[in-house]
């Protein structure tokens, strides 16, 4: 009799555990649906739910230059190119990282590098500009720009 009582209690207990597992699964499905709905709303709002921080160093807003105009973008680019030519690439990178995203985007467009997407990342624009500066240095190594 004792064995029958033990088996009956074990069956009741396992049945209760199965019911609890079923309830937990239903709760998890509901939470998953809510998370999916929230992620969709966030994506529609222009933000990414798992957005990563920029790898470029953050600089205080007080150190950022005023927004560039289309006229002086090429002047700033030429200054950066000359600094890179003198071997001060670290300073060039610091100046570019201190620029706002709109300034970087304007510089990319003025240098003939249209963005590949609607909202390109700062890192992508940063690397495009650095690449253009390096390309310019390689091409103009044996050419005197003043005579042109």
Short mmCIF file of C-alpha atoms in Angstrom, two decimals:
data_model
loop_
_atom_site.label_atom_id
_atom_site.label_comp_id
_atom_site.label_asym_id
_atom_site.label_seq_id
_atom_site.Cartn_x
_atom_site.Cartn_y
_atom_site.Cartn_z
CA UNK A 1 0.00 0.00 0.00
CA UNK A 2 2.77 2.36 0.74
CA UNK A 3 4.20 1.92 -2.77
CA UNK A 4 0.80 2.73 -4.30
CA UNK A 5 0.50 5.89 -2.21
CA UNK A 6 4.00 6.99 -3.20
CA UNK A 7 3.30 6.38 -6.92
CA UNK A 8 -0.03 8.24 -6.73
CA UNK A 9 1.62 11.22 -5.03
CA UNK A 10 4.40 11.22 -7.64
CA UNK A 11 1.83 11.17 -10.49
CA UNK A 12 -0.08 14.09 -8.94
CA UNK A 13 3.14 16.02 -8.42
CA UNK A 14 4.36 15.44 -11.98
CA UNK A 15 0.95 16.45 -13.33
CA UNK A 16 1.16 19.69 -11.36
CA UNK A 17 4.66 20.34 -12.67
CA UNK A 18 3.51 19.78 -16.25
CA UNK A 19 0.69 22.28 -15.72
CA UNK A 20 3.15 24.85 -14.32
CA UNK A 21 5.47 24.32 -17.29
CA UNK A 22 2.55 24.91 -19.65
CA UNK A 23 1.64 28.15 -17.85
CA UNK A 24 5.24 29.36 -17.99
CA UNK A 25 5.43 28.63 -21.72
CA UNK A 26 2.27 30.66 -22.31
CA UNK A 27 3.71 33.58 -20.31
CA UNK A 28 6.98 33.41 -22.28
CA UNK A 29 5.06 33.43 -25.58
CA UNK A 30 3.17 36.52 -24.45
CA UNK A 31 6.38 38.28 -23.42
CA UNK A 32 7.98 37.37 -26.75
CA UNK A 33 5.03 38.84 -28.67
CA UNK A 34 5.23 42.06 -26.67
CA UNK A 35 8.99 42.34 -27.26
CA UNK A 36 8.51 41.80 -30.99
CA UNK A 37 5.83 44.50 -31.07
CA UNK A 38 8.05 46.95 -29.16
CA UNK A 39 11.04 46.25 -31.44
CA UNK A 40 8.88 46.89 -34.50
CA UNK A 41 7.72 50.22 -33.07
CA UNK A 42 11.29 51.23 -32.25
CA UNK A 43 12.48 50.34 -35.75
CA UNK A 44 9.65 52.35 -37.29
CA UNK A 45 10.72 55.26 -35.13
CA UNK A 46 14.20 55.24 -36.71
CA UNK A 47 16.05 53.75 -33.77
CA UNK A 48 17.55 50.30 -33.61
CA UNK A 49 16.72 48.20 -30.58
CA UNK A 50 20.23 46.78 -30.33
CA UNK A 51 22.15 49.82 -31.53
CA UNK A 52 25.85 49.81 -30.84
CA UNK A 53 27.74 52.84 -29.68
CA UNK A 54 30.12 54.41 -32.10
CA UNK A 55 33.68 53.20 -31.91
CA UNK A 56 34.89 56.73 -32.51
CA UNK A 57 35.83 58.57 -29.34
CA UNK A 58 33.13 60.86 -28.04
CA UNK A 59 34.13 64.49 -27.79
CA UNK A 60 32.32 67.13 -25.76
CA UNK A 61 29.93 69.34 -27.75
CA UNK A 62 31.91 72.44 -26.76
CA UNK A 63 34.91 71.20 -28.76
CA UNK A 64 32.91 70.55 -31.92
CA UNK A 65 33.30 73.15 -34.65
CA UNK A 66 30.31 75.01 -36.02
CA UNK A 67 28.50 73.35 -38.90
CA UNK A 68 30.44 73.63 -42.13
CA UNK A 69 29.07 75.35 -45.18
CA UNK A 70 29.44 73.90 -48.62
CA UNK A 71 31.98 76.62 -49.42
CA UNK A 72 34.46 75.85 -46.66
CA UNK A 73 34.22 72.04 -46.73
CA UNK A 74 36.98 71.88 -49.33
CA UNK A 75 39.13 74.28 -47.30
CA UNK A 76 38.78 72.05 -44.23
CA UNK A 77 39.54 69.00 -46.36
CA UNK A 78 42.67 70.66 -47.75
CA UNK A 79 43.84 71.53 -44.22
CA UNK A 80 43.31 67.92 -43.15
CA UNK A 81 45.14 66.67 -46.24
CA UNK A 82 48.11 68.94 -45.55
CA UNK A 83 48.28 67.79 -41.93
CA UNK A 84 48.22 64.16 -43.07
CA UNK A 85 50.95 64.95 -45.61
CA UNK A 86 53.11 66.28 -42.77
CA UNK A 87 52.61 62.99 -40.93
CA UNK A 88 50.04 64.16 -38.36
CA UNK A 89 47.43 61.51 -39.09
CA UNK A 90 46.41 61.26 -35.44
CA UNK A 91 45.49 64.96 -35.41
CA UNK A 92 43.49 64.50 -38.61
CA UNK A 93 41.58 61.61 -37.03
CA UNK A 94 40.91 63.67 -33.90
CA UNK A 95 39.59 66.61 -35.92
CA UNK A 96 37.34 64.36 -37.96
CA UNK A 97 36.00 62.61 -34.88
CA UNK A 98 35.20 66.00 -33.36
CA UNK A 99 33.01 66.91 -36.35
CA UNK A 100 29.28 66.39 -36.26
CA UNK A 101 27.62 63.72 -38.37
CA UNK A 102 26.06 66.36 -40.63
CA UNK A 103 29.48 67.91 -41.28
CA UNK A 104 30.94 64.50 -42.10
CA UNK A 105 28.03 63.77 -44.42
CA UNK A 106 28.44 67.13 -46.16
CA UNK A 107 32.16 66.53 -46.56
CA UNK A 108 31.52 63.09 -48.06
CA UNK A 109 29.06 64.54 -50.56
CA UNK A 110 31.36 67.43 -51.52
CA UNK A 111 34.24 65.01 -52.07
CA UNK A 112 32.13 62.96 -54.46
CA UNK A 113 31.37 60.10 -52.10
CA UNK A 114 27.60 59.90 -51.88
CA UNK A 115 26.41 57.89 -48.89
CA UNK A 116 25.53 54.29 -49.61
CA UNK A 117 22.46 54.47 -47.39
CA UNK A 118 19.94 57.00 -46.16
CA UNK A 119 21.62 57.34 -42.74
CA UNK A 120 25.26 56.28 -43.01
CA UNK A 121 27.11 55.71 -39.76
CA UNK A 122 29.72 58.15 -38.45
CA UNK A 123 32.31 55.39 -38.64
CA UNK A 124 31.55 54.72 -42.31
CA UNK A 125 31.76 58.41 -43.25
CA UNK A 126 34.90 58.81 -41.13
CA UNK A 127 36.61 55.94 -42.94
CA UNK A 128 35.50 57.23 -46.36
CA UNK A 129 37.08 60.63 -45.69
CA UNK A 130 40.29 59.11 -44.30
CA UNK A 131 40.44 56.88 -47.38
CA UNK A 132 40.00 59.86 -49.70
CA UNK A 133 42.78 61.75 -47.90
CA UNK A 134 45.14 58.77 -48.21
CA UNK A 135 44.20 58.35 -51.86
CA UNK A 136 44.91 62.01 -52.51
CA UNK A 137 48.30 61.75 -50.81
CA UNK A 138 49.25 58.71 -52.86
CA UNK A 139 48.18 60.31 -56.15
CA UNK A 140 49.75 63.70 -55.46
CA UNK A 141 53.05 62.45 -54.12
CA UNK A 142 54.88 63.48 -57.30
CA UNK A 143 52.64 66.36 -58.38
CA UNK A 144 52.96 69.93 -57.19
CA UNK A 145 49.40 71.08 -56.54
CA UNK A 146 50.38 74.75 -56.60
CA UNK A 147 51.29 74.55 -60.31
CA UNK A 148 47.91 73.07 -61.15
#
